[in-house]
PDB file of C-alpha atoms in Angstrom:
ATOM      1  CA  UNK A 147       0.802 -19.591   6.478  1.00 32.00           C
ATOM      2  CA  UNK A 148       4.531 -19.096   5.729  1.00 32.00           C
ATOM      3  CA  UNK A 149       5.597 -16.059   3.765  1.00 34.00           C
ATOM      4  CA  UNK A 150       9.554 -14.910   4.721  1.00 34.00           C
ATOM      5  CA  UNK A 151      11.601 -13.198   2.103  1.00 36.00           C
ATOM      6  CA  UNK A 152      14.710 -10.949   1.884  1.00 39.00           C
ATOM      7  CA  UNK A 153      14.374  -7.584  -0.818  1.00 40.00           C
ATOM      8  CA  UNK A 154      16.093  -7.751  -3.796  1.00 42.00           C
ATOM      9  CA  UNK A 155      19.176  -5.473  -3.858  1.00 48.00           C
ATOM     10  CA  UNK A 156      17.850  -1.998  -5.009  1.00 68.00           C
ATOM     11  CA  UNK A 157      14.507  -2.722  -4.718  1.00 88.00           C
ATOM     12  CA  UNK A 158      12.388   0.459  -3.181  1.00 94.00           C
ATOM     13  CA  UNK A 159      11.015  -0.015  -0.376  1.00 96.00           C
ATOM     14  CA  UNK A 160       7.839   1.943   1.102  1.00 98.00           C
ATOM     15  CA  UNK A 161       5.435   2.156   4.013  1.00 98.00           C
ATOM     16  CA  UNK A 162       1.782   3.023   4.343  1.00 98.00           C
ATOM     17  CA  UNK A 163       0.678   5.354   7.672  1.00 98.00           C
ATOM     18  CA  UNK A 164      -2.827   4.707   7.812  1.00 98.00           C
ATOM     19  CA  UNK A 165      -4.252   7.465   9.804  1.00 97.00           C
ATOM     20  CA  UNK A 166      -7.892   7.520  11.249  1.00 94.00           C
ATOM     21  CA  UNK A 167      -9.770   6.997  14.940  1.00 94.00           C
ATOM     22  CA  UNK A 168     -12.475   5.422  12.659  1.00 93.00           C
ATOM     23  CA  UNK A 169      -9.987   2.622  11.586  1.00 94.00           C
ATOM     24  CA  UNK A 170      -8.575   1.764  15.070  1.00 94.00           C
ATOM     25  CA  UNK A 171     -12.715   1.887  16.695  1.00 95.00           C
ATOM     26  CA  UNK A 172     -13.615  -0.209  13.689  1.00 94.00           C
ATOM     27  CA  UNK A 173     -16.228   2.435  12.597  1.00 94.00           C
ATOM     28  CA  UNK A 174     -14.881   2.130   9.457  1.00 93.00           C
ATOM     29  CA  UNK A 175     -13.024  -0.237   7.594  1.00 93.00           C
ATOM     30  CA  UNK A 176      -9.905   0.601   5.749  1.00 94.00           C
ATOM     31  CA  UNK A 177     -10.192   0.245   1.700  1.00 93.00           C
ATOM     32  CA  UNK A 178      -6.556   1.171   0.787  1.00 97.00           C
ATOM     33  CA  UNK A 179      -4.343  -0.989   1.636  1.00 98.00           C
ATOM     34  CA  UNK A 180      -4.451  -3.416  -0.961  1.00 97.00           C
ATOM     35  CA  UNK A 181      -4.930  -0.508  -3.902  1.00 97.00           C
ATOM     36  CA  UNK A 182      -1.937   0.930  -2.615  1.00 98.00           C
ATOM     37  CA  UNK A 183      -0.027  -2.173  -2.125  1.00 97.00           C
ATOM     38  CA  UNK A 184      -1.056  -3.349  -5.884  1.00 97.00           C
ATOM     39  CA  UNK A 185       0.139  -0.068  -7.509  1.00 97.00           C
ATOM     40  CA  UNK A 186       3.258   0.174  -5.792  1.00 97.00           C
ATOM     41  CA  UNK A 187       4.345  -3.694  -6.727  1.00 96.00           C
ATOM     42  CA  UNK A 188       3.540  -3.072 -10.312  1.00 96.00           C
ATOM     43  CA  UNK A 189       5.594   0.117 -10.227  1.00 96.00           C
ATOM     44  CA  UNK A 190       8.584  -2.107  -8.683  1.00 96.00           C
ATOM     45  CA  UNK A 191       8.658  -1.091  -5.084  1.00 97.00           C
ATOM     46  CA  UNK A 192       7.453  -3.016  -2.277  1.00 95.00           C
ATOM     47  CA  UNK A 193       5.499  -2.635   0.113  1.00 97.00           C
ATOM     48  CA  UNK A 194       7.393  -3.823   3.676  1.00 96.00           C
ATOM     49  CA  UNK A 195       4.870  -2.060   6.394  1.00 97.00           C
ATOM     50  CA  UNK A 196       1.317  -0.913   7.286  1.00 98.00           C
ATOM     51  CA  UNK A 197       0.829   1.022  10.213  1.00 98.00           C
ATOM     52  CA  UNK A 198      -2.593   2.331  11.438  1.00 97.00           C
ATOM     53  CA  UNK A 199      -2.097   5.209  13.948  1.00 97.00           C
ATOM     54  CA  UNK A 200      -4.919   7.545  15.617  1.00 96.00           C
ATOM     55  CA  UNK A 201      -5.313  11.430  14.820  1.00 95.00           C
ATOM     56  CA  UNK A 202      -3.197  12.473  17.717  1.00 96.00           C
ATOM     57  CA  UNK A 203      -0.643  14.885  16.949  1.00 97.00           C
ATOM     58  CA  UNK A 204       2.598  13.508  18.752  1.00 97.00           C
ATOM     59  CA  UNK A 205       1.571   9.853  17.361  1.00 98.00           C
ATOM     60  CA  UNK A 206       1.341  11.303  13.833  1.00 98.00           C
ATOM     61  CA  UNK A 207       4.882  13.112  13.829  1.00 98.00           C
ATOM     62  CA  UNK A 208       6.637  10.156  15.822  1.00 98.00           C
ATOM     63  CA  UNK A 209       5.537   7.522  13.612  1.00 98.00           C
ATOM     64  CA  UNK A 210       6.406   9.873  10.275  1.00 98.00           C
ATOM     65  CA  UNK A 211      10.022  10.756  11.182  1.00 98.00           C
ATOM     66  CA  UNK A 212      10.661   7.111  12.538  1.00 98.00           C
ATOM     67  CA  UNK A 213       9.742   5.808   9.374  1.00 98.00           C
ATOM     68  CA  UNK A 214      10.617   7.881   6.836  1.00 97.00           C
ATOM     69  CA  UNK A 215      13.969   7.424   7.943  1.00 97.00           C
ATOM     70  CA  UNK A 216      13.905   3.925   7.536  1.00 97.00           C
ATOM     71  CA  UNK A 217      12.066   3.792   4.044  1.00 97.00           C
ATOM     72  CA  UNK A 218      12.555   5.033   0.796  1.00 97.00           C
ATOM     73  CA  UNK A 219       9.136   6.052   0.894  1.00 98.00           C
ATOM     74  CA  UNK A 220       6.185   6.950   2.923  1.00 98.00           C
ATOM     75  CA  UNK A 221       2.516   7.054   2.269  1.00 98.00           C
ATOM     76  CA  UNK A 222      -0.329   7.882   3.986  1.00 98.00           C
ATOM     77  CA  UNK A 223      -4.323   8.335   4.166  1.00 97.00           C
ATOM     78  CA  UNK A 224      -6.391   9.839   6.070  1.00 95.00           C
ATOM     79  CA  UNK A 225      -7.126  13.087   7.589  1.00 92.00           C
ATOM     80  CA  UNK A 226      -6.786  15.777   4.704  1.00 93.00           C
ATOM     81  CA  UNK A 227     -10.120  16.595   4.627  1.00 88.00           C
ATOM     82  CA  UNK A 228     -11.703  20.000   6.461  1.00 90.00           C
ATOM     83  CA  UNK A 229     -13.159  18.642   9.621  1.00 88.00           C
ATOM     84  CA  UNK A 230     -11.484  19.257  13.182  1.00 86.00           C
ATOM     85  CA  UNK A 231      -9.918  16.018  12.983  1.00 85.00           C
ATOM     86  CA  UNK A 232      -8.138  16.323  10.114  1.00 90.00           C
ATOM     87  CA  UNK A 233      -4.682  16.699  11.421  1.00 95.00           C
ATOM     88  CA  UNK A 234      -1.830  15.639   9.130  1.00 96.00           C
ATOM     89  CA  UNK A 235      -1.194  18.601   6.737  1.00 96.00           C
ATOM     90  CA  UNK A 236       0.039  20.266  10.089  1.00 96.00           C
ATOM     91  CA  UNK A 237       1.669  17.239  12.047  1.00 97.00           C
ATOM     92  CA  UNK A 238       3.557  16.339   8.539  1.00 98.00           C
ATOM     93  CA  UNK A 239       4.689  20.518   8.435  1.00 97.00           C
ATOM     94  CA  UNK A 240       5.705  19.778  11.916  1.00 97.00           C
ATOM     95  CA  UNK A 241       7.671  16.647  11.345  1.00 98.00           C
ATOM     96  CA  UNK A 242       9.723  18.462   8.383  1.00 98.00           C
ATOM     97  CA  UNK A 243      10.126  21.576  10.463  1.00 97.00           C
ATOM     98  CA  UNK A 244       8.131  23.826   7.833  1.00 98.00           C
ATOM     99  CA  UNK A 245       5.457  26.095   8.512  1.00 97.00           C
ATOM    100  CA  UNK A 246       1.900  25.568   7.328  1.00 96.00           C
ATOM    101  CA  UNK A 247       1.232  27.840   4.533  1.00 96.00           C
ATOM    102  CA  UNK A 248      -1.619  29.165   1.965  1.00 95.00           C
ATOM    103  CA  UNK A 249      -1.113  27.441  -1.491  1.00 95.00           C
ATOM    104  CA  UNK A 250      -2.066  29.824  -3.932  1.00 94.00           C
ATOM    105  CA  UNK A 251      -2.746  27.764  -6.731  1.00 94.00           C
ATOM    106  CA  UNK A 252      -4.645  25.003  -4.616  1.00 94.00           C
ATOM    107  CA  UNK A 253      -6.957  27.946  -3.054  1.00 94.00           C
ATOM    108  CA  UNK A 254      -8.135  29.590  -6.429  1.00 94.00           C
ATOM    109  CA  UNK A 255      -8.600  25.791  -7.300  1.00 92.00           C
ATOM    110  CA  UNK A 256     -10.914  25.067  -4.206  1.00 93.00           C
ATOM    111  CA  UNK A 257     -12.519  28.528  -4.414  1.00 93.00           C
ATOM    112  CA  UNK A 258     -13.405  28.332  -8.355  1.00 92.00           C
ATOM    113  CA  UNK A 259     -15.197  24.057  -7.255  1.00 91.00           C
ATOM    114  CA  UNK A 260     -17.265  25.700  -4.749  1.00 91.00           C
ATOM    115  CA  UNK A 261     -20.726  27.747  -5.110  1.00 92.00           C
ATOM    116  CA  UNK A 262     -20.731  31.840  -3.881  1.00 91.00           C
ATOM    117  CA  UNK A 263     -20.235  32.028  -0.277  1.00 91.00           C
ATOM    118  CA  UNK A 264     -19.624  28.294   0.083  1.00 94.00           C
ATOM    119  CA  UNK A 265     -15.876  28.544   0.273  1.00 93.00           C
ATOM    120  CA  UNK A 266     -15.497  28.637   4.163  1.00 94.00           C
ATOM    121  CA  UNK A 267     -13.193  29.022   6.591  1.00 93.00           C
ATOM    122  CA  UNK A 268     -12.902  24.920   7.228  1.00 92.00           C
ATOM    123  CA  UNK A 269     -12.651  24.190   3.425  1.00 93.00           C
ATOM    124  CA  UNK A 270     -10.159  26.417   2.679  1.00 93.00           C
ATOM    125  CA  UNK A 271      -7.880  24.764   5.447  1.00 93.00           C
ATOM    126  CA  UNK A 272      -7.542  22.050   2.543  1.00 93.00           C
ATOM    127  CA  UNK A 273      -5.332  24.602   0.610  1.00 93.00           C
ATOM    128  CA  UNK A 274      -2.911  25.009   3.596  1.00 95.00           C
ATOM    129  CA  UNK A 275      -0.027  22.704   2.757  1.00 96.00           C
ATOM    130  CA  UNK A 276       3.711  22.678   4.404  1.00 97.00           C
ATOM    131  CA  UNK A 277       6.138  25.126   3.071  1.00 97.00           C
ATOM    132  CA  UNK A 278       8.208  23.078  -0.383  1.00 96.00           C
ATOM    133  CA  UNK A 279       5.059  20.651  -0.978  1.00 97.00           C
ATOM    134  CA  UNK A 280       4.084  19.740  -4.544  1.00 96.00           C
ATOM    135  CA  UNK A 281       0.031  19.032  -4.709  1.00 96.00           C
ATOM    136  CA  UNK A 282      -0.811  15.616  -5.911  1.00 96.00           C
ATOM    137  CA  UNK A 283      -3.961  16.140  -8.048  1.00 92.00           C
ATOM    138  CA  UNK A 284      -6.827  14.462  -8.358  1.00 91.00           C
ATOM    139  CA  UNK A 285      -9.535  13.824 -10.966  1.00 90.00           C
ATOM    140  CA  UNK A 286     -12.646  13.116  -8.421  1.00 92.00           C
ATOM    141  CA  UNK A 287     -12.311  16.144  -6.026  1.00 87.00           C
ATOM    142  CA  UNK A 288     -10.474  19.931  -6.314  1.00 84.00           C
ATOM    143  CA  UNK A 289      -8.762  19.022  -3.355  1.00 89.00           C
ATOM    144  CA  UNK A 290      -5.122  17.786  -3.942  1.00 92.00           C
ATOM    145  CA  UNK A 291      -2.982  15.142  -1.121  1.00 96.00           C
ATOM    146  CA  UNK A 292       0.667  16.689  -1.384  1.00 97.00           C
ATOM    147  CA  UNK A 293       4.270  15.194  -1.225  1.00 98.00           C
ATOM    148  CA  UNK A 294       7.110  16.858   0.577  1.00 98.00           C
ATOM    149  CA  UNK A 295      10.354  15.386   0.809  1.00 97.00           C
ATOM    150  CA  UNK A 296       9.826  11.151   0.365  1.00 97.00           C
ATOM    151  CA  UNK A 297       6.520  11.868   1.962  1.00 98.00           C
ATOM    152  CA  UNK A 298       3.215  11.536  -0.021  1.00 98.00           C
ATOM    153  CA  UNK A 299      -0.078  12.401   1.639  1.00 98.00           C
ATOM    154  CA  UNK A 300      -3.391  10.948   0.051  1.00 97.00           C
ATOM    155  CA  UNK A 301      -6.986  11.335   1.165  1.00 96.00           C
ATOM    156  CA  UNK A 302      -8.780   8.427   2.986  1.00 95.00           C
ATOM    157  CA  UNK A 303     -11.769   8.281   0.902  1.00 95.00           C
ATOM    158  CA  UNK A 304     -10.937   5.201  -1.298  1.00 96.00           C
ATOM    159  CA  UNK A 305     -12.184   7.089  -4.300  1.00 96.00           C
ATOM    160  CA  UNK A 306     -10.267  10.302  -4.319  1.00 96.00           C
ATOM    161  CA  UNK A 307      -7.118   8.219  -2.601  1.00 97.00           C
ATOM    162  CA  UNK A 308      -7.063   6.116  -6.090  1.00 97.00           C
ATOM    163  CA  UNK A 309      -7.312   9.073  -7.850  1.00 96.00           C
ATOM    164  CA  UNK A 310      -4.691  10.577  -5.852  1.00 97.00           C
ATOM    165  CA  UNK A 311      -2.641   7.017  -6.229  1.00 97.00           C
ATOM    166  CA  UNK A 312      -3.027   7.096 -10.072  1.00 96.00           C
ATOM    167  CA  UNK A 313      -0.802  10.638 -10.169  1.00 96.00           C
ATOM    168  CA  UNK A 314       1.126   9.917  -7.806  1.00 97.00           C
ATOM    169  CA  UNK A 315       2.633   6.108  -8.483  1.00 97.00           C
ATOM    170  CA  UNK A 316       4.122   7.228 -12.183  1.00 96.00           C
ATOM    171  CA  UNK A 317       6.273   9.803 -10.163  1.00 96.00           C
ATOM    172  CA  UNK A 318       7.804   7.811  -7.970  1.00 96.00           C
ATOM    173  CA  UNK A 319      11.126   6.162  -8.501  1.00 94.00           C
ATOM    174  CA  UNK A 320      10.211   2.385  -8.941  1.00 91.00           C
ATOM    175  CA  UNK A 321      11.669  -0.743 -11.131  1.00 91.00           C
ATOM    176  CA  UNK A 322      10.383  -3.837 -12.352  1.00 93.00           C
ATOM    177  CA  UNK A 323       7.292  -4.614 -11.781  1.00 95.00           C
ATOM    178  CA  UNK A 324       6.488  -7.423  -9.230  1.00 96.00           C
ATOM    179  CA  UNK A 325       5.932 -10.641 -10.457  1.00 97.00           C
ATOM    180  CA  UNK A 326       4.064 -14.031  -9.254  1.00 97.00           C
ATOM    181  CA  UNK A 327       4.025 -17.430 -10.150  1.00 97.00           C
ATOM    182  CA  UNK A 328       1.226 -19.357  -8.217  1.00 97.00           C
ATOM    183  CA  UNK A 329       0.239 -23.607  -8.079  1.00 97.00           C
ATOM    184  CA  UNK A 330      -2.305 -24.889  -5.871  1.00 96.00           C
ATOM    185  CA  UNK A 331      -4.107 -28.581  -5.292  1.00 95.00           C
ATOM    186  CA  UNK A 332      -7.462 -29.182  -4.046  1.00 93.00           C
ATOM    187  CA  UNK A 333      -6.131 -32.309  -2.450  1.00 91.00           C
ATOM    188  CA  UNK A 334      -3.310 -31.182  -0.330  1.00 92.00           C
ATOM    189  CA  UNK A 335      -3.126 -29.322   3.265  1.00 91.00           C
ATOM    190  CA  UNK A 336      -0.362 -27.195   4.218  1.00 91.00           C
ATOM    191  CA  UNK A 337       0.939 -29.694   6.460  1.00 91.00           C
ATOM    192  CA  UNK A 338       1.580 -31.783   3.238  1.00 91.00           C
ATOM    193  CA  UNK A 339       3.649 -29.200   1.991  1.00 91.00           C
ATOM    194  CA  UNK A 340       5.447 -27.451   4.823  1.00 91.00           C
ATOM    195  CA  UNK A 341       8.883 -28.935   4.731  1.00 92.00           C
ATOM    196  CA  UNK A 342       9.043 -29.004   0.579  1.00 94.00           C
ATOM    197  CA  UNK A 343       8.224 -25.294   0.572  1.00 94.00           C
ATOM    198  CA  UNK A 344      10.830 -24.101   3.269  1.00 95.00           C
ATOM    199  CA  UNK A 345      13.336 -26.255   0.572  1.00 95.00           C
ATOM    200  CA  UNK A 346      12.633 -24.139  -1.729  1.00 96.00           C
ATOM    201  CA  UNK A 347      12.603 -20.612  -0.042  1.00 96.00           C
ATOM    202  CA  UNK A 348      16.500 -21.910   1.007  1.00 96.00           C
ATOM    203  CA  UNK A 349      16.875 -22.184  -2.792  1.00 96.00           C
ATOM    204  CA  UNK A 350      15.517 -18.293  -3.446  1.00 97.00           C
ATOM    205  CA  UNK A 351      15.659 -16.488  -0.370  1.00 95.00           C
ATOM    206  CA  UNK A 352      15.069 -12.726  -2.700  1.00 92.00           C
ATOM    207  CA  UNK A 353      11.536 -14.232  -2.681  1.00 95.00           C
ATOM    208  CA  UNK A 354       7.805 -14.276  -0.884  1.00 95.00           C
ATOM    209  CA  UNK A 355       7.247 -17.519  -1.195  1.00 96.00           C
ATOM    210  CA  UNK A 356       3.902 -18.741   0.600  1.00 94.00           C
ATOM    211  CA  UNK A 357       1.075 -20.620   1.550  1.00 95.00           C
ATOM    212  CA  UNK A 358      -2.500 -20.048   1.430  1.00 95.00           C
ATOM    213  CA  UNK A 359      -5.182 -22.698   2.193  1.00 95.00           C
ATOM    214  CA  UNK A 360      -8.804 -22.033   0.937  1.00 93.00           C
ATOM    215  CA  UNK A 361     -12.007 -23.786   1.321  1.00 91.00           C
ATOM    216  CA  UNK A 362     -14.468 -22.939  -1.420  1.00 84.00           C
ATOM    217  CA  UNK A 363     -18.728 -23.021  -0.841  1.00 85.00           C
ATOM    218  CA  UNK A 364     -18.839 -26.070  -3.093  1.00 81.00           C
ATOM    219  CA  UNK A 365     -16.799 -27.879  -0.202  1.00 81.00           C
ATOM    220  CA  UNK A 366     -13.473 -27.718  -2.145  1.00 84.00           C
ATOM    221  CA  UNK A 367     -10.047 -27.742  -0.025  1.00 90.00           C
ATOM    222  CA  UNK A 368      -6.645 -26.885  -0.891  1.00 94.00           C
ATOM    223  CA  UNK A 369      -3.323 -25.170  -0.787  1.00 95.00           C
ATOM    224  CA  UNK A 370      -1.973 -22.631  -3.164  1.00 96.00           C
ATOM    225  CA  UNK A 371       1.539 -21.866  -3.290  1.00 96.00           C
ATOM    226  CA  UNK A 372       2.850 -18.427  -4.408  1.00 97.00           C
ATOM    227  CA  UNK A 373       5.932 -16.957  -5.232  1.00 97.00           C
ATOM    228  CA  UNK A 374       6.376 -13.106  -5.954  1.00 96.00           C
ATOM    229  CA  UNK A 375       9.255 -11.135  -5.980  1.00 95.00           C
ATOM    230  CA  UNK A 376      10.861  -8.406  -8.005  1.00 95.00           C
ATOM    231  CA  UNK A 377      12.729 -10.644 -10.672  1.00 94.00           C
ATOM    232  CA  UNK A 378      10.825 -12.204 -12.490  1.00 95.00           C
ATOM    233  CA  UNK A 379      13.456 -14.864 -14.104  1.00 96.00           C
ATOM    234  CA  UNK A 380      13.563 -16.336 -10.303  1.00 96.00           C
ATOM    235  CA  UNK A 381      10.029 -15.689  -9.889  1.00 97.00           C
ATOM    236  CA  UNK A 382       9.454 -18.229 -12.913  1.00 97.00           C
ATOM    237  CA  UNK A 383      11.649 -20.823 -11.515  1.00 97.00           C
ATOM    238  CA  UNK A 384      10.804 -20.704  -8.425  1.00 97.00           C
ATOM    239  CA  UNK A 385       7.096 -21.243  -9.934  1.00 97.00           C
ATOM    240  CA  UNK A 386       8.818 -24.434 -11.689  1.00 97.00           C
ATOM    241  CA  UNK A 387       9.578 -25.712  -8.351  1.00 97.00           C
ATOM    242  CA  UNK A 388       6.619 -25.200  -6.371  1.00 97.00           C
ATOM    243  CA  UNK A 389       5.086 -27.319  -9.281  1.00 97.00           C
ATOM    244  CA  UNK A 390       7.274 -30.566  -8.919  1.00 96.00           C
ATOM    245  CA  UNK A 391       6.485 -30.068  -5.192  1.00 96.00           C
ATOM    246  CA  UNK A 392       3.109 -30.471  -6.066  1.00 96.00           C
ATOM    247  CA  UNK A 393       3.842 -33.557  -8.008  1.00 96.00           C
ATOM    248  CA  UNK A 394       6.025 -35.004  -5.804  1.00 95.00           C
ATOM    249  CA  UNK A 395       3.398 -35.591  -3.334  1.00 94.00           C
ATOM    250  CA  UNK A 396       0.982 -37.621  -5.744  1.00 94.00           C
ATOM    251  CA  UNK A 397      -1.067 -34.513  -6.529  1.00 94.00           C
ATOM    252  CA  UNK A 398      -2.104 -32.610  -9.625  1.00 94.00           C
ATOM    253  CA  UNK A 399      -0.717 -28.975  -9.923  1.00 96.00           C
ATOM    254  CA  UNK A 400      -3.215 -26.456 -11.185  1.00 95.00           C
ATOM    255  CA  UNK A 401      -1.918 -23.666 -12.433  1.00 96.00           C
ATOM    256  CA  UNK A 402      -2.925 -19.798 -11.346  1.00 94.00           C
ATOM    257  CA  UNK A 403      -5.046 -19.256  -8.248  1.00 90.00           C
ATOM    258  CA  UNK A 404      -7.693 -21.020  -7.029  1.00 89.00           C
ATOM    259  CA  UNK A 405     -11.111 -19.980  -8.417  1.00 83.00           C
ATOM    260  CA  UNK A 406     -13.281 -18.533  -5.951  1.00 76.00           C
TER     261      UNK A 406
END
């Protein structure tokens, strides 16, 4: 596969802390990352790392100053929930040199959702946020993720992390949406097409451009070639391109993605 590409100029850039022992074990597998990466590209910002990092506290902090330094934006799942493990409310107070503190409104919240005498000591940790945060809400649970500085803190459960995802994305400070232009042949192999498509990423380096071969249960073989970026006039010639390359090596270009 080749996929190398240089951001646009003022495109936002963002990276995903996935946070979970379950991930890293392989208990579980993670359901996020391309929700997460999909909403942010059609809100204009991109996507530019995943990281998966344990619930250990010194990991947690490291890995959240390091990169929210570099990024416009980080985001992360996992480990809002009551249990013992559930670590990052704190670690993320920690990192921003808060304290941990009761949020009102998020407590009367949680206590009103739960039955008489339910509302225990672990569940009401989900109401302690650091000091400045602003709740991200959620339509599936009372419990809310939080963003503090250009740090936004979801839930791990894939349905209350979308939920999360849907408030938070129209918040954030984005652009045009990302755009793709994608060709592929069920006669060529990448080999075919290696040096025509490093041609054309010299001709639009702002771009993903990329190669993906597939081999379908019916026994059909090919190559699709991609190009995505943030503007989409390039993005549509650079589609135009990819095409003739197709041609040019005695094939027929089919537009759109392979069927699966």
């Amino acid at each position: 596969m080749s996929e190398t590409a240089t951001p646009k100029v003022g495109t936002k850039t963002a990276c995903l802390l996935v946070i979970g022992n379950e991930i890293l074990s392989g208990r579980t597998q993670d359901a996020n990352i391309r929700a997460v990466a999909v909403a942010l590209g059609a809100a204009g910002i991109r996507l530019d790392e995943v990281r998966v990092i344990p619930d250990v506290a010194e990991t947690i902090i490291s890995t959240l100053n390091t990169c929210r330094a570099h990024f416009d934006m980080v985001l992360t799942t996992g480990g809002i929930g009551p249990t013992h493990d559930d670590i990052t409310a704190p670690c993320v107070a920690r990192a921003f040199g808060v304290p941990l503190e009761r949020h009102d409104e998020t407590f009367r919240l949680l206590e009103a959702t739960f039955a008489p005498g339910t509302f225990n000591t672990a569940r009401q940790r989900m109401a302690m946020l650091p000091k400045g945060s602003i709740p991200i809400p959620n339509d599936v649970s009372a419990a809310p993720g939080f963003s503090i500085g250009n740090v936004h803190v979801m839930a791990g459960v894939p349905r209350i992390m979308r939920a999360m995802l849907r408030s938070l994305v129209p918040t954030l400070p984005g652009g045009a949406p990302l755009a793709m232009a994608s060709w592929h042949s069920d006669t060529l192999r990448e080999g075919d097409l290696a040096d025509a498509l490093s041609a054309v990423q010299d001709e639009f380096p702002a771009l993903d451009l990329g190669s993906y071969p597939y081999e379908r249960p019916d026994g059909r073989r090919g190559v699709a070639l991609v190009a995505k970026g943030f503007d989409s006039e390039q993005v549509r010639r650079a589609g135009a391109r990819l095409r003739t390359v197709i041609e040019g090596l005695g094939a027929v270009p089919i537009e759109g993605e392979p069927p699966a």
